[in-house]
């Protein structure tokens, strides 16, 4: 809720300053496939109920003992290979996640150790579903100013270990899956690159999608009573989140288009966050976009938040 709206516009441009571009992409999902029918064995739901409301058919879950940094290693190695560089060329790591491996240190530091890249900067970005775009905007700025030449931006999530597999938690639990995505962002002289990023948030709606505990504002940060009430599980006001998404996503798309002198018709492909297929379908209709111009894969992976895009 604190980072509900995000859009990045990528194309060639004519600016004199150093340009930043995505040089390579990689992704990784766990092998374990969890279908809607599998979830129906755990609590009161059905394949039909989940498909109608979310469009999701299946998602991936990790095995015990696997954290987001473990998933990120796989995605990062693929992105580095696709970029045609070596891991040693990476000068900075930005890790987008709402599910860090530990309360602290950040998952970027955990990933840095796993990639054997001691000494380089490592930053976590905790902006939930929009964290990847926030991270990309930081990398873009670092590259443009000449501070770094090669930055690894990763979004990785392990939701499955923090979901409530019961009737009380089903509305949230059916949505989420585990996975990781990574890009290498670097300086380029080619006629392509990140044109602009447009970032928004509204903390007034923080409690419409949140995990309340553990919380530093509480002493102690967690109690047995709070655990029994399920306040360590994610909670969502689904109707409010849906309404906000279908209102704000078209707004920020138009903002990005106008900032760069383009119209809807100029864009070959839109790649939205994968929160709910019905949200993306609704937005596509608002923009008069045919299905082939609005990319969706939530059917196979669920919502992987910072890893989605």
Short mmCIF file of C-alpha atoms in Angstrom, two decimals:
data_model
loop_
_atom_site.label_atom_id
_atom_site.label_comp_id
_atom_site.label_asym_id
_atom_site.label_seq_id
_atom_site.Cartn_x
_atom_site.Cartn_y
_atom_site.Cartn_z
CA UNK A 1 0.00 0.00 0.00
CA UNK A 2 2.92 2.36 0.62
CA UNK A 3 4.16 1.85 -2.93
CA UNK A 4 1.05 0.94 -4.87
CA UNK A 5 1.70 2.74 -8.13
CA UNK A 6 4.65 2.31 -10.42
CA UNK A 7 5.63 2.49 -14.07
CA UNK A 8 8.87 2.45 -15.99
CA UNK A 9 9.26 3.57 -19.59
CA UNK A 10 12.08 2.02 -21.63
CA UNK A 11 13.15 3.04 -25.13
CA UNK A 12 15.92 4.80 -27.03
CA UNK A 13 16.53 8.52 -26.42
CA UNK A 14 18.81 11.39 -27.38
CA UNK A 15 20.05 12.76 -24.05
CA UNK A 16 23.68 13.79 -23.85
CA UNK A 17 24.27 12.32 -20.40
CA UNK A 18 25.29 8.69 -19.97
CA UNK A 19 22.35 6.37 -20.62
CA UNK A 20 21.33 3.41 -18.48
CA UNK A 21 19.89 0.29 -20.06
CA UNK A 22 18.90 -3.22 -19.07
CA UNK A 23 21.79 -5.33 -20.37
CA UNK A 24 20.60 -8.77 -19.29
CA UNK A 25 17.67 -10.48 -17.63
CA UNK A 26 17.29 -13.63 -15.55
CA UNK A 27 14.65 -15.32 -13.46
CA UNK A 28 14.24 -18.35 -11.23
CA UNK A 29 11.29 -20.12 -9.66
CA UNK A 30 11.32 -23.14 -7.33
CA UNK A 31 10.53 -26.55 -8.76
CA UNK A 32 7.52 -27.24 -6.53
CA UNK A 33 4.27 -26.44 -8.34
CA UNK A 34 1.24 -25.78 -6.13
CA UNK A 35 -2.10 -25.85 -7.91
CA UNK A 36 -5.43 -24.42 -6.84
CA UNK A 37 -6.60 -27.95 -6.16
CA UNK A 38 -3.65 -28.42 -3.82
CA UNK A 39 -4.75 -25.38 -1.82
CA UNK A 40 -8.31 -26.68 -1.75
CA UNK A 41 -7.01 -29.63 0.30
CA UNK A 42 -5.80 -27.22 3.00
CA UNK A 43 -8.73 -24.82 3.42
CA UNK A 44 -12.13 -23.93 2.01
CA UNK A 45 -11.52 -22.86 -1.57
CA UNK A 46 -11.69 -24.28 -5.08
CA UNK A 47 -9.99 -24.00 -8.44
CA UNK A 48 -13.08 -22.25 -9.84
CA UNK A 49 -13.21 -19.73 -6.96
CA UNK A 50 -9.54 -18.78 -7.33
CA UNK A 51 -9.59 -18.58 -11.14
CA UNK A 52 -12.69 -16.38 -11.21
CA UNK A 53 -11.30 -13.85 -8.74
CA UNK A 54 -7.59 -13.83 -9.61
CA UNK A 55 -6.93 -15.71 -12.85
CA UNK A 56 -4.29 -17.78 -11.03
CA UNK A 57 -4.02 -21.50 -11.83
CA UNK A 58 -0.77 -22.42 -10.06
CA UNK A 59 2.22 -20.95 -8.25
CA UNK A 60 5.66 -22.09 -7.03
CA UNK A 61 6.75 -22.73 -3.44
CA UNK A 62 10.24 -23.23 -2.04
CA UNK A 63 11.30 -26.15 0.12
CA UNK A 64 12.06 -25.49 3.80
CA UNK A 65 15.28 -23.62 4.47
CA UNK A 66 15.28 -21.66 1.20
CA UNK A 67 15.30 -17.88 1.45
CA UNK A 68 14.85 -15.11 -1.11
CA UNK A 69 18.62 -14.65 -1.45
CA UNK A 70 18.90 -18.30 -2.52
CA UNK A 71 16.40 -17.70 -5.30
CA UNK A 72 18.16 -14.45 -6.18
CA UNK A 73 21.48 -16.23 -6.75
CA UNK A 74 19.96 -18.26 -9.58
CA UNK A 75 18.28 -15.27 -11.21
CA UNK A 76 21.37 -13.10 -10.82
CA UNK A 77 23.69 -15.62 -12.46
CA UNK A 78 21.34 -15.87 -15.45
CA UNK A 79 21.11 -12.08 -15.78
CA UNK A 80 24.90 -11.69 -15.64
CA UNK A 81 25.34 -14.40 -18.27
CA UNK A 82 22.71 -12.78 -20.51
CA UNK A 83 24.52 -9.45 -20.18
CA UNK A 84 27.74 -11.04 -21.40
CA UNK A 85 29.74 -9.94 -18.37
CA UNK A 86 31.35 -11.59 -15.33
CA UNK A 87 30.07 -11.44 -11.77
CA UNK A 88 33.22 -9.52 -10.89
CA UNK A 89 32.00 -6.69 -13.15
CA UNK A 90 29.09 -6.00 -10.78
CA UNK A 91 29.79 -2.86 -8.73
CA UNK A 92 26.60 -2.54 -6.69
CA UNK A 93 23.62 -4.72 -5.64
CA UNK A 94 20.06 -3.50 -5.13
CA UNK A 95 17.72 -6.12 -3.65
CA UNK A 96 13.96 -5.52 -3.80
CA UNK A 97 11.88 -7.62 -1.40
CA UNK A 98 9.17 -7.48 1.24
CA UNK A 99 10.37 -10.83 2.63
CA UNK A 100 14.03 -10.39 3.65
CA UNK A 101 15.96 -13.45 4.72
CA UNK A 102 16.37 -11.87 8.17
CA UNK A 103 15.11 -8.79 9.99
CA UNK A 104 18.68 -7.56 9.50
CA UNK A 105 21.14 -7.49 7.80
CA UNK A 106 19.48 -6.91 4.46
CA UNK A 107 19.08 -9.60 1.83
CA UNK A 108 21.39 -7.64 -0.48
CA UNK A 109 24.21 -8.38 1.96
CA UNK A 110 23.20 -12.05 2.10
CA UNK A 111 23.20 -12.20 -1.70
CA UNK A 112 26.54 -10.41 -1.88
CA UNK A 113 28.14 -13.15 0.24
CA UNK A 114 26.51 -15.91 -1.81
CA UNK A 115 27.83 -14.35 -5.05
CA UNK A 116 31.30 -13.88 -3.52
CA UNK A 117 31.35 -10.14 -4.16
CA UNK A 118 32.78 -8.77 -0.90
CA UNK A 119 33.15 -5.05 -0.46
CA UNK A 120 30.71 -3.70 -3.03
CA UNK A 121 27.66 -1.71 -1.97
CA UNK A 122 24.51 -3.66 -1.12
CA UNK A 123 21.10 -2.04 -0.63
CA UNK A 124 17.66 -3.40 0.26
CA UNK A 125 14.50 -1.68 -1.03
CA UNK A 126 11.38 -2.55 0.94
CA UNK A 127 8.58 -1.08 -1.18
CA UNK A 128 6.56 -4.25 -1.60
CA UNK A 129 5.11 -4.82 -5.08
CA UNK A 130 6.63 -1.63 -6.47
CA UNK A 131 10.10 -2.28 -5.03
CA UNK A 132 11.59 -3.46 -8.31
CA UNK A 133 10.65 -0.22 -10.08
CA UNK A 134 11.97 1.82 -7.15
CA UNK A 135 15.18 -0.21 -7.34
CA UNK A 136 15.44 0.27 -11.10
CA UNK A 137 15.06 4.01 -10.67
CA UNK A 138 17.96 4.07 -8.19
CA UNK A 139 20.15 2.04 -10.52
CA UNK A 140 19.23 4.34 -13.41
CA UNK A 141 20.28 7.38 -11.39
CA UNK A 142 23.57 5.82 -10.30
CA UNK A 143 24.43 4.90 -13.89
CA UNK A 144 23.43 8.27 -15.34
CA UNK A 145 25.64 10.16 -12.87
CA UNK A 146 28.61 7.90 -13.61
CA UNK A 147 28.79 6.56 -10.06
CA UNK A 148 28.66 2.94 -11.29
CA UNK A 149 28.81 1.18 -14.65
CA UNK A 150 27.24 -2.21 -13.82
CA UNK A 151 24.52 -2.71 -11.19
CA UNK A 152 22.66 -5.89 -10.29
CA UNK A 153 18.98 -5.26 -9.50
CA UNK A 154 17.13 -8.23 -8.04
CA UNK A 155 13.55 -8.80 -6.91
CA UNK A 156 13.06 -11.99 -4.89
CA UNK A 157 10.34 -13.27 -2.61
CA UNK A 158 9.58 -16.28 -0.45
CA UNK A 159 5.92 -15.84 0.49
CA UNK A 160 5.02 -19.45 1.18
CA UNK A 161 6.68 -19.59 4.59
CA UNK A 162 4.63 -16.61 5.80
CA UNK A 163 1.11 -17.34 4.55
CA UNK A 164 -1.84 -18.50 6.62
CA UNK A 165 -3.09 -21.79 5.20
CA UNK A 166 -6.56 -21.64 6.73
CA UNK A 167 -10.02 -20.30 5.96
CA UNK A 168 -9.13 -17.09 7.79
CA UNK A 169 -6.19 -16.39 5.52
CA UNK A 170 -7.38 -17.79 2.21
CA UNK A 171 -8.13 -14.49 0.44
CA UNK A 172 -4.45 -13.54 0.69
CA UNK A 173 -2.86 -16.98 0.58
CA UNK A 174 -4.27 -17.93 -2.84
CA UNK A 175 -2.59 -14.91 -4.44
CA UNK A 176 1.09 -15.35 -3.69
CA UNK A 177 3.98 -17.44 -4.95
CA UNK A 178 7.75 -17.59 -4.60
CA UNK A 179 10.27 -16.51 -7.22
CA UNK A 180 13.07 -14.19 -8.28
CA UNK A 181 13.87 -11.91 -11.19
CA UNK A 182 17.05 -10.00 -11.90
CA UNK A 183 18.45 -7.47 -14.34
CA UNK A 184 21.89 -6.07 -14.96
CA UNK A 185 21.63 -2.32 -15.47
CA UNK A 186 24.59 -0.66 -17.11
CA UNK A 187 25.89 2.26 -19.09
CA UNK A 188 25.35 2.07 -22.83
CA UNK A 189 26.09 4.15 -25.89
CA UNK A 190 23.44 2.34 -27.93
CA UNK A 191 20.16 3.96 -28.92
CA UNK A 192 18.14 2.39 -26.11
CA UNK A 193 17.72 2.81 -22.41
CA UNK A 194 15.50 3.82 -19.52
CA UNK A 195 13.72 7.06 -20.45
CA UNK A 196 12.05 7.85 -17.15
CA UNK A 197 10.57 6.41 -13.99
CA UNK A 198 7.49 7.71 -12.16
CA UNK A 199 7.14 6.78 -8.51
CA UNK A 200 4.17 7.30 -6.21
CA UNK A 201 3.01 6.15 -2.78
CA UNK A 202 0.23 6.95 -0.32
CA UNK A 203 0.78 5.98 3.29
CA UNK A 204 -2.85 6.71 4.18
CA UNK A 205 -3.70 3.25 2.93
CA UNK A 206 -0.86 1.34 4.60
CA UNK A 207 -3.16 -0.84 6.68
CA UNK A 208 -5.18 -1.99 3.67
CA UNK A 209 -2.35 -4.36 2.79
CA UNK A 210 0.16 -5.06 5.55
CA UNK A 211 1.82 -7.36 8.05
CA UNK A 212 1.41 -5.86 11.50
CA UNK A 213 3.95 -7.80 13.57
CA UNK A 214 6.70 -8.14 14.56
CA UNK A 215 6.86 -4.37 14.96
CA UNK A 216 9.52 -2.17 16.53
CA UNK A 217 6.79 0.10 17.87
CA UNK A 218 5.54 -2.71 20.12
CA UNK A 219 7.20 -4.00 23.28
CA UNK A 220 7.67 -6.86 23.09
CA UNK A 221 7.60 -6.91 19.32
CA UNK A 222 5.59 -10.12 19.26
CA UNK A 223 3.55 -12.00 21.88
CA UNK A 224 1.73 -15.32 21.98
CA UNK A 225 -1.56 -13.43 22.04
CA UNK A 226 -0.71 -11.54 18.85
CA UNK A 227 0.37 -14.78 17.18
CA UNK A 228 -2.89 -16.47 18.13
CA UNK A 229 -4.76 -13.58 16.53
CA UNK A 230 -2.82 -14.15 13.32
CA UNK A 231 -1.44 -10.62 13.21
CA UNK A 232 1.90 -11.88 11.88
CA UNK A 233 0.19 -12.93 8.65
CA UNK A 234 -0.47 -10.56 5.71
CA UNK A 235 -3.88 -8.93 5.74
CA UNK A 236 -5.60 -7.19 2.84
CA UNK A 237 -8.69 -5.13 2.12
CA UNK A 238 -9.12 -6.76 -1.28
CA UNK A 239 -11.89 -4.54 -2.64
CA UNK A 240 -10.05 -1.36 -1.71
CA UNK A 241 -6.75 -2.55 -3.17
CA UNK A 242 -8.46 -3.60 -6.41
CA UNK A 243 -10.21 -0.23 -6.73
CA UNK A 244 -6.98 1.67 -6.09
CA UNK A 245 -5.04 -0.41 -8.62
CA UNK A 246 -7.48 0.01 -11.50
CA UNK A 247 -7.68 3.75 -10.79
CA UNK A 248 -3.98 4.54 -10.34
CA UNK A 249 -2.32 2.27 -12.88
CA UNK A 250 -3.89 3.99 -15.94
CA UNK A 251 -3.07 7.38 -14.40
CA UNK A 252 0.63 6.66 -14.04
CA UNK A 253 0.81 5.03 -17.47
CA UNK A 254 -0.54 8.24 -19.01
CA UNK A 255 1.87 10.25 -16.85
CA UNK A 256 4.84 8.31 -18.23
CA UNK A 257 3.59 8.53 -21.81
CA UNK A 258 3.00 12.28 -21.63
CA UNK A 259 6.41 12.88 -20.04
CA UNK A 260 8.06 11.25 -23.04
CA UNK A 261 5.79 12.52 -25.82
CA UNK A 262 4.09 9.21 -26.62
CA UNK A 263 0.55 7.88 -26.84
CA UNK A 264 -0.91 4.47 -26.07
CA UNK A 265 -0.72 3.57 -29.76
CA UNK A 266 3.07 4.06 -29.80
CA UNK A 267 3.66 1.25 -27.30
CA UNK A 268 4.17 -2.31 -28.51
CA UNK A 269 3.99 -4.05 -25.13
CA UNK A 270 2.94 -3.18 -21.59
CA UNK A 271 4.43 -5.27 -18.76
CA UNK A 272 2.38 -4.61 -15.61
CA UNK A 273 2.88 -5.94 -12.11
CA UNK A 274 1.21 -9.34 -11.70
CA UNK A 275 -1.06 -8.81 -8.67
CA UNK A 276 -4.32 -10.08 -10.09
CA UNK A 277 -5.18 -10.98 -13.68
CA UNK A 278 -8.57 -9.27 -13.29
CA UNK A 279 -6.83 -5.97 -12.46
CA UNK A 280 -4.69 -6.14 -15.59
CA UNK A 281 -7.62 -7.15 -17.77
CA UNK A 282 -9.67 -4.24 -16.40
CA UNK A 283 -6.86 -1.78 -17.06
CA UNK A 284 -6.33 -3.15 -20.57
CA UNK A 285 -9.99 -2.53 -21.36
CA UNK A 286 -9.72 1.02 -20.01
CA UNK A 287 -6.78 1.65 -22.33
CA UNK A 288 -8.38 -0.17 -25.29
CA UNK A 289 -5.47 -2.62 -25.41
CA UNK A 290 -5.84 -6.04 -27.02
CA UNK A 291 -4.60 -8.97 -24.90
CA UNK A 292 -1.40 -9.38 -26.93
CA UNK A 293 -0.21 -5.90 -25.87
CA UNK A 294 -0.67 -6.46 -22.12
CA UNK A 295 1.70 -9.16 -20.89
CA UNK A 296 0.49 -11.53 -18.16
CA UNK A 297 1.97 -14.63 -16.56
CA UNK A 298 0.29 -14.57 -13.14
CA UNK A 299 -1.67 -17.64 -14.23
CA UNK A 300 1.46 -19.78 -13.73
CA UNK A 301 3.28 -17.99 -10.90
CA UNK A 302 0.83 -16.04 -8.76
CA UNK A 303 1.85 -12.68 -7.33
CA UNK A 304 5.59 -12.68 -6.60
CA UNK A 305 5.49 -8.98 -5.57
CA UNK A 306 8.97 -7.44 -6.06
CA UNK A 307 9.95 -10.30 -8.39
CA UNK A 308 6.87 -9.96 -10.59
CA UNK A 309 7.94 -7.57 -13.33
#
